[in-house]
mmCIF file of C-alpha atoms in Angstrom:
data_model
loop_
_atom_site.group_PDB
_atom_site.id
_atom_site.type_symbol
_atom_site.label_atom_id
_atom_site.label_comp_id
_atom_site.label_asym_id
_atom_site.label_seq_id
_atom_site.Cartn_x
_atom_site.Cartn_y
_atom_site.Cartn_z
ATOM 1 C CA MET A 242 -48.976 -24.106 -155.058
ATOM 2 C CA GLU A 243 -51.087 -25.467 -157.930
ATOM 3 C CA SER A 244 -53.422 -27.234 -155.475
ATOM 4 C CA ASP A 245 -54.310 -23.866 -153.937
ATOM 5 C CA ARG A 246 -55.535 -22.485 -157.272
ATOM 6 C CA ILE A 247 -59.306 -22.486 -157.741
ATOM 7 C CA HIS A 248 -60.792 -22.695 -161.230
ATOM 8 C CA LEU A 249 -63.585 -20.146 -161.832
ATOM 9 C CA LYS A 250 -66.099 -19.385 -164.566
ATOM 10 C CA VAL A 251 -68.400 -16.460 -165.285
ATOM 11 C CA LEU A 252 -71.913 -17.045 -163.963
ATOM 12 C CA GLY A 253 -73.706 -13.743 -164.535
ATOM 13 C CA ILE A 254 -73.925 -9.999 -164.002
ATOM 14 C CA SER A 255 -76.246 -7.974 -161.792
ATOM 15 C CA TYR A 256 -76.369 -4.416 -160.532
ATOM 16 C CA SER A 257 -74.011 -3.789 -157.627
ATOM 17 C CA GLN A 258 -75.799 -3.195 -154.345
ATOM 18 C CA THR A 259 -72.800 -1.362 -152.894
ATOM 19 C CA GLN A 260 -71.769 1.103 -155.622
ATOM 20 C CA THR A 261 -74.115 3.260 -157.682
ATOM 21 C CA GLY A 262 -73.601 2.865 -161.418
ATOM 22 C CA ALA A 263 -71.493 -0.265 -161.000
ATOM 23 C CA TYR A 264 -72.226 -3.901 -161.632
ATOM 24 C CA ALA A 265 -71.446 -7.123 -159.804
ATOM 25 C CA LEU A 266 -69.813 -9.801 -161.915
ATOM 26 C CA ILE A 267 -70.510 -13.196 -160.354
ATOM 27 C CA LEU A 268 -67.766 -15.789 -160.712
ATOM 28 C CA ALA A 269 -68.556 -19.414 -159.881
ATOM 29 C CA GLN A 270 -66.241 -22.092 -158.558
ATOM 30 C CA VAL A 271 -65.997 -24.834 -161.171
ATOM 31 C CA GLY A 272 -67.265 -28.056 -159.635
ATOM 32 C CA GLY A 273 -68.279 -26.333 -156.403
ATOM 33 C CA PRO A 274 -70.945 -24.123 -154.803
ATOM 34 C CA VAL A 275 -68.889 -20.994 -154.066
ATOM 35 C CA ARG A 276 -69.642 -17.709 -155.835
ATOM 36 C CA ILE A 277 -67.423 -14.603 -155.837
ATOM 37 C CA PRO A 278 -68.894 -11.135 -156.593
ATOM 38 C CA VAL A 279 -66.570 -8.667 -158.325
ATOM 39 C CA VAL A 280 -67.627 -5.022 -158.699
ATOM 40 C CA ILE A 281 -66.950 -3.760 -162.238
ATOM 41 C CA GLY A 282 -67.773 -0.654 -164.266
ATOM 42 C CA ALA A 283 -70.592 -0.245 -166.777
ATOM 43 C CA ALA A 284 -68.341 -0.411 -169.863
ATOM 44 C CA GLU A 285 -66.719 -3.670 -168.775
ATOM 45 C CA ALA A 286 -70.103 -5.115 -167.765
ATOM 46 C CA GLN A 287 -71.422 -4.271 -171.208
ATOM 47 C CA SER A 288 -68.459 -5.949 -172.889
ATOM 48 C CA ILE A 289 -68.879 -9.119 -170.824
ATOM 49 C CA ALA A 290 -72.671 -9.169 -171.242
ATOM 50 C CA MET A 291 -72.376 -8.844 -174.999
ATOM 51 C CA LYS A 292 -70.163 -11.925 -175.120
ATOM 52 C CA MET A 293 -72.432 -13.839 -172.748
ATOM 53 C CA GLU A 294 -75.428 -13.105 -174.962
ATOM 54 C CA GLY A 295 -73.547 -13.984 -178.149
ATOM 55 C CA ILE A 296 -74.176 -10.571 -179.705
ATOM 56 C CA THR A 297 -71.867 -9.663 -182.583
ATOM 57 C CA THR A 298 -71.246 -5.958 -183.027
ATOM 58 C CA PRO A 299 -70.794 -4.309 -186.450
ATOM 59 C CA ARG A 300 -67.367 -3.048 -185.372
ATOM 60 C CA PRO A 301 -64.991 -4.546 -182.798
ATOM 61 C CA MET A 302 -65.283 -3.283 -179.252
ATOM 62 C CA THR A 303 -62.164 -2.611 -177.172
ATOM 63 C CA HIS A 304 -61.689 -6.166 -175.889
ATOM 64 C CA ASP A 305 -62.417 -7.609 -179.331
ATOM 65 C CA LEU A 306 -59.758 -5.311 -180.752
ATOM 66 C CA MET A 307 -57.254 -6.410 -178.095
ATOM 67 C CA ASN A 308 -57.961 -10.048 -178.877
ATOM 68 C CA ASN A 309 -57.695 -9.507 -182.635
ATOM 69 C CA PHE A 310 -54.403 -7.654 -182.167
ATOM 70 C CA ALA A 311 -52.900 -10.459 -180.079
ATOM 71 C CA ARG A 312 -54.002 -13.152 -182.520
ATOM 72 C CA ALA A 313 -52.617 -11.217 -185.479
ATOM 73 C CA PHE A 314 -49.160 -11.432 -183.909
ATOM 74 C CA GLY A 315 -49.476 -15.067 -182.875
ATOM 75 C CA ILE A 316 -50.010 -14.331 -179.190
ATOM 76 C CA GLY A 317 -52.456 -16.314 -177.090
ATOM 77 C CA LEU A 318 -53.918 -15.740 -173.626
ATOM 78 C CA LYS A 319 -52.925 -18.736 -171.524
ATOM 79 C CA GLU A 320 -54.777 -17.862 -168.301
ATOM 80 C CA VAL A 321 -56.155 -15.206 -165.976
ATOM 81 C CA PHE A 322 -55.129 -15.329 -162.328
ATOM 82 C CA ILE A 323 -56.850 -13.288 -159.615
ATOM 83 C CA TYR A 324 -53.988 -13.270 -157.163
ATOM 84 C CA LYS A 325 -54.839 -10.671 -154.513
ATOM 85 C CA PHE A 326 -57.781 -9.038 -152.758
ATOM 86 C CA GLU A 327 -56.994 -5.855 -150.850
ATOM 87 C CA ASP A 328 -59.134 -2.915 -149.709
ATOM 88 C CA GLY A 329 -62.093 -4.243 -151.657
ATOM 89 C CA ILE A 330 -60.166 -4.551 -154.922
ATOM 90 C CA PHE A 331 -59.339 -7.737 -156.813
ATOM 91 C CA TYR A 332 -55.898 -7.760 -158.457
ATOM 92 C CA SER A 333 -55.328 -9.902 -161.533
ATOM 93 C CA GLU A 334 -52.656 -10.836 -164.014
ATOM 94 C CA MET A 335 -52.837 -12.225 -167.530
ATOM 95 C CA THR A 336 -50.318 -14.720 -168.895
ATOM 96 C CA PHE A 337 -49.682 -14.540 -172.644
ATOM 97 C CA VAL A 338 -47.700 -17.004 -174.730
ATOM 98 C CA ASP A 339 -46.285 -17.142 -178.235
ATOM 99 C CA ALA A 340 -43.966 -19.562 -179.978
ATOM 100 C CA GLU A 341 -40.934 -18.396 -178.003
ATOM 101 C CA ARG A 342 -41.893 -17.022 -174.617
ATOM 102 C CA GLU A 343 -44.442 -16.635 -171.839
ATOM 103 C CA VAL A 344 -45.158 -13.187 -170.365
ATOM 104 C CA THR A 345 -47.340 -12.245 -167.385
ATOM 105 C CA ILE A 346 -48.730 -8.718 -167.099
ATOM 106 C CA ASP A 347 -50.885 -6.926 -164.539
ATOM 107 C CA ALA A 348 -54.487 -6.155 -165.515
ATOM 108 C CA ARG A 349 -57.773 -4.992 -164.116
ATOM 109 C CA THR A 350 -59.863 -8.006 -163.232
ATOM 110 C CA SER A 351 -62.775 -6.853 -165.397
ATOM 111 C CA ASP A 352 -60.531 -6.471 -168.461
ATOM 112 C CA ALA A 353 -58.834 -9.798 -167.831
ATOM 113 C CA ILE A 354 -62.156 -11.626 -167.598
ATOM 114 C CA ALA A 355 -63.552 -9.887 -170.675
ATOM 115 C CA MET A 356 -60.482 -11.115 -172.564
ATOM 116 C CA SER A 357 -60.741 -14.645 -171.173
ATOM 117 C CA MET A 358 -64.311 -14.877 -172.454
ATOM 118 C CA ARG A 359 -63.117 -14.053 -175.955
ATOM 119 C CA THR A 360 -60.258 -16.541 -175.929
ATOM 120 C CA GLY A 361 -61.543 -19.369 -173.759
ATOM 121 C CA ALA A 362 -58.590 -18.940 -171.384
ATOM 122 C CA PRO A 363 -59.248 -20.321 -167.882
ATOM 123 C CA ILE A 364 -59.716 -18.084 -164.839
ATOM 124 C CA TYR A 365 -58.120 -18.974 -161.498
ATOM 125 C CA THR A 366 -57.907 -17.526 -158.021
ATOM 126 C CA THR A 367 -56.420 -18.585 -154.692
ATOM 127 C CA ARG A 368 -58.158 -20.581 -152.016
ATOM 128 C CA ASP A 369 -57.563 -17.720 -149.547
ATOM 129 C CA ILE A 370 -59.347 -15.211 -151.809
ATOM 130 C CA MET A 371 -62.235 -17.610 -152.343
ATOM 131 C CA GLU A 372 -62.645 -18.132 -148.606
ATOM 132 C CA GLU A 373 -62.425 -14.399 -147.877
ATOM 133 C CA THR A 374 -64.745 -13.076 -150.572
ATOM 134 C CA GLY A 375 -66.942 -15.978 -151.633
ATOM 135 C CA PHE A 376 -70.400 -17.087 -150.582
ATOM 136 C CA VAL A 377 -72.037 -20.488 -150.928
ATOM 137 C CA MET A 378 -75.206 -21.239 -152.856
ATOM 138 C CA GLU A 379 -77.554 -23.303 -150.727
ATOM 139 C CA GLU A 380 -78.626 -25.843 -153.339
ATOM 140 C CA PRO A 381 -76.066 -26.566 -156.059
ATOM 141 C CA ASP A 382 -76.754 -29.310 -158.592
ATOM 142 C CA ASP A 383 -75.678 -32.855 -157.742
ATOM 143 C CA ASP A 384 -72.647 -32.531 -160.018
ATOM 144 C CA GLY A 385 -71.604 -29.283 -158.300
ATOM 145 C CA SER A 386 -72.437 -27.084 -161.284
ATOM 146 C CA PRO A 387 -74.654 -23.996 -160.914
ATOM 147 C CA ALA A 388 -78.381 -24.643 -161.020
ATOM 148 C CA GLU A 389 -80.145 -23.562 -164.198
ATOM 149 C CA ASP A 390 -81.814 -20.686 -162.408
ATOM 150 C CA ASP A 391 -78.693 -19.464 -160.610
ATOM 151 C CA ASP A 392 -78.605 -16.452 -162.904
ATOM 152 C CA ASP A 393 -82.184 -15.543 -162.051
ATOM 153 C CA VAL A 394 -81.491 -15.876 -158.341
ATOM 154 C CA LEU A 395 -78.438 -13.637 -158.544
ATOM 155 C CA THR A 396 -80.035 -10.976 -160.708
ATOM 156 C CA SER A 397 -83.680 -10.916 -159.610
ATOM 157 C CA ASP A 398 -85.585 -8.026 -158.031
ATOM 158 C CA ASN A 399 -82.723 -5.586 -157.585
ATOM 159 C CA ASP A 400 -81.258 -6.082 -161.053
ATOM 160 C CA SER A 401 -82.449 -3.164 -163.146
ATOM 161 C CA THR A 402 -81.905 -5.173 -166.315
ATOM 162 C CA HIS A 403 -85.298 -6.617 -165.507
ATOM 163 C CA LEU A 404 -87.078 -3.278 -165.142
ATOM 164 C CA GLN A 405 -88.120 -3.189 -168.783
ATOM 165 C CA MET A 406 -88.995 -6.863 -169.031
ATOM 166 C CA PRO A 407 -92.785 -6.595 -168.479
ATOM 167 C CA ARG A 408 -93.055 -4.301 -171.536
ATOM 168 C CA LEU A 409 -90.591 -6.239 -173.676
ATOM 169 C CA GLU A 410 -92.093 -9.581 -172.641
ATOM 170 C CA SER A 411 -95.253 -8.589 -174.494
ATOM 171 C CA TYR A 412 -93.345 -8.344 -177.779
ATOM 172 C CA SER A 413 -93.473 -11.191 -180.273
ATOM 173 C CA VAL A 414 -90.282 -12.995 -181.297
ATOM 174 C CA GLU A 415 -90.315 -11.110 -184.601
ATOM 175 C CA GLU A 416 -90.688 -7.754 -182.837
ATOM 176 C CA LEU A 417 -87.871 -8.587 -180.445
ATOM 177 C CA GLU A 418 -85.595 -9.579 -183.338
ATOM 178 C CA LYS A 419 -86.288 -6.267 -185.092
ATOM 179 C CA THR A 420 -85.687 -4.333 -181.861
ATOM 180 C CA LEU A 421 -82.416 -6.183 -181.281
ATOM 181 C CA ALA A 422 -81.203 -5.415 -184.810
ATOM 182 C CA LYS A 423 -81.972 -1.707 -184.395
ATOM 183 C CA LEU A 424 -80.192 -1.514 -181.036
ATOM 184 C CA ILE A 425 -77.076 -3.175 -182.442
ATOM 185 C CA GLU A 426 -77.133 -0.845 -185.452
ATOM 186 C CA ARG A 427 -77.254 2.154 -183.086
ATOM 187 C CA GLU A 428 -74.506 0.521 -180.957
ATOM 188 C CA GLU A 429 -76.737 0.515 -177.868
ATOM 189 C CA TYR A 430 -75.188 -2.721 -176.713
ATOM 190 C CA GLU A 431 -76.321 -2.743 -173.086
ATOM 191 C CA GLU A 432 -79.981 -2.503 -174.121
ATOM 192 C CA ALA A 433 -79.326 -5.052 -176.861
ATOM 193 C CA ALA A 434 -78.104 -7.539 -174.260
ATOM 194 C CA LYS A 435 -81.365 -7.134 -172.320
ATOM 195 C CA VAL A 436 -83.479 -7.711 -175.425
ATOM 196 C CA SER A 437 -81.338 -10.702 -176.401
ATOM 197 C CA GLU A 438 -81.923 -12.289 -172.991
ATOM 198 C CA ILE A 439 -85.710 -12.019 -173.383
ATOM 199 C CA LEU A 440 -85.580 -13.195 -176.999
ATOM 200 C CA LYS A 441 -83.578 -16.261 -176.023
ATOM 201 C CA ARG A 442 -86.097 -17.137 -173.298
ATOM 202 C CA LYS A 443 -89.067 -16.685 -175.636
ATOM 203 C CA LYS A 444 -87.539 -18.925 -178.281
ATOM 204 C CA SER A 445 -86.827 -21.644 -175.705
ATOM 205 C CA GLU A 446 -90.481 -21.568 -174.628
ATOM 206 C CA GLN A 447 -91.804 -22.106 -178.159
#
């Protein structure tokens, strides 16, 4: 039933505390306090982080290529639906539409979300999955949206993306911009996302 579908959005990424070399993608209930952690691989985390940080790569990455391919043939991503959780794995499907038909295909949740971030397609799950896998933030904003520091709370201390911050925090904005450009040129996108995060914070403090 439509009323049992829960609208989600991407909140942030942190290192997984359960699987070495994996990341935890945090999905947030739209208009509510529930968060759902989804374990994803490094490549998918990098793809999602790059989009979150607004970093444009010199050449299209895999999910950019998929999106460009679909658009070239007049196909749009209508929605992502996380429909099952079993044995620690989230199962998802993507619904595509064109001028004549609507097709739903199975997909890894990480790939589906990476695509949704490039198209703006909504992400949904079931109420049962949310109740089984979700956790509640103690102090959501009055309007139910995530607090501004939700990302810091979810990725602090144990998130190794912060390990290099003390050194990088000492860089000037100009030095950070040069470092970011070099990382993108060398296609070191995961490190570029870290630098971009610090650069964004520094600029907001000026």
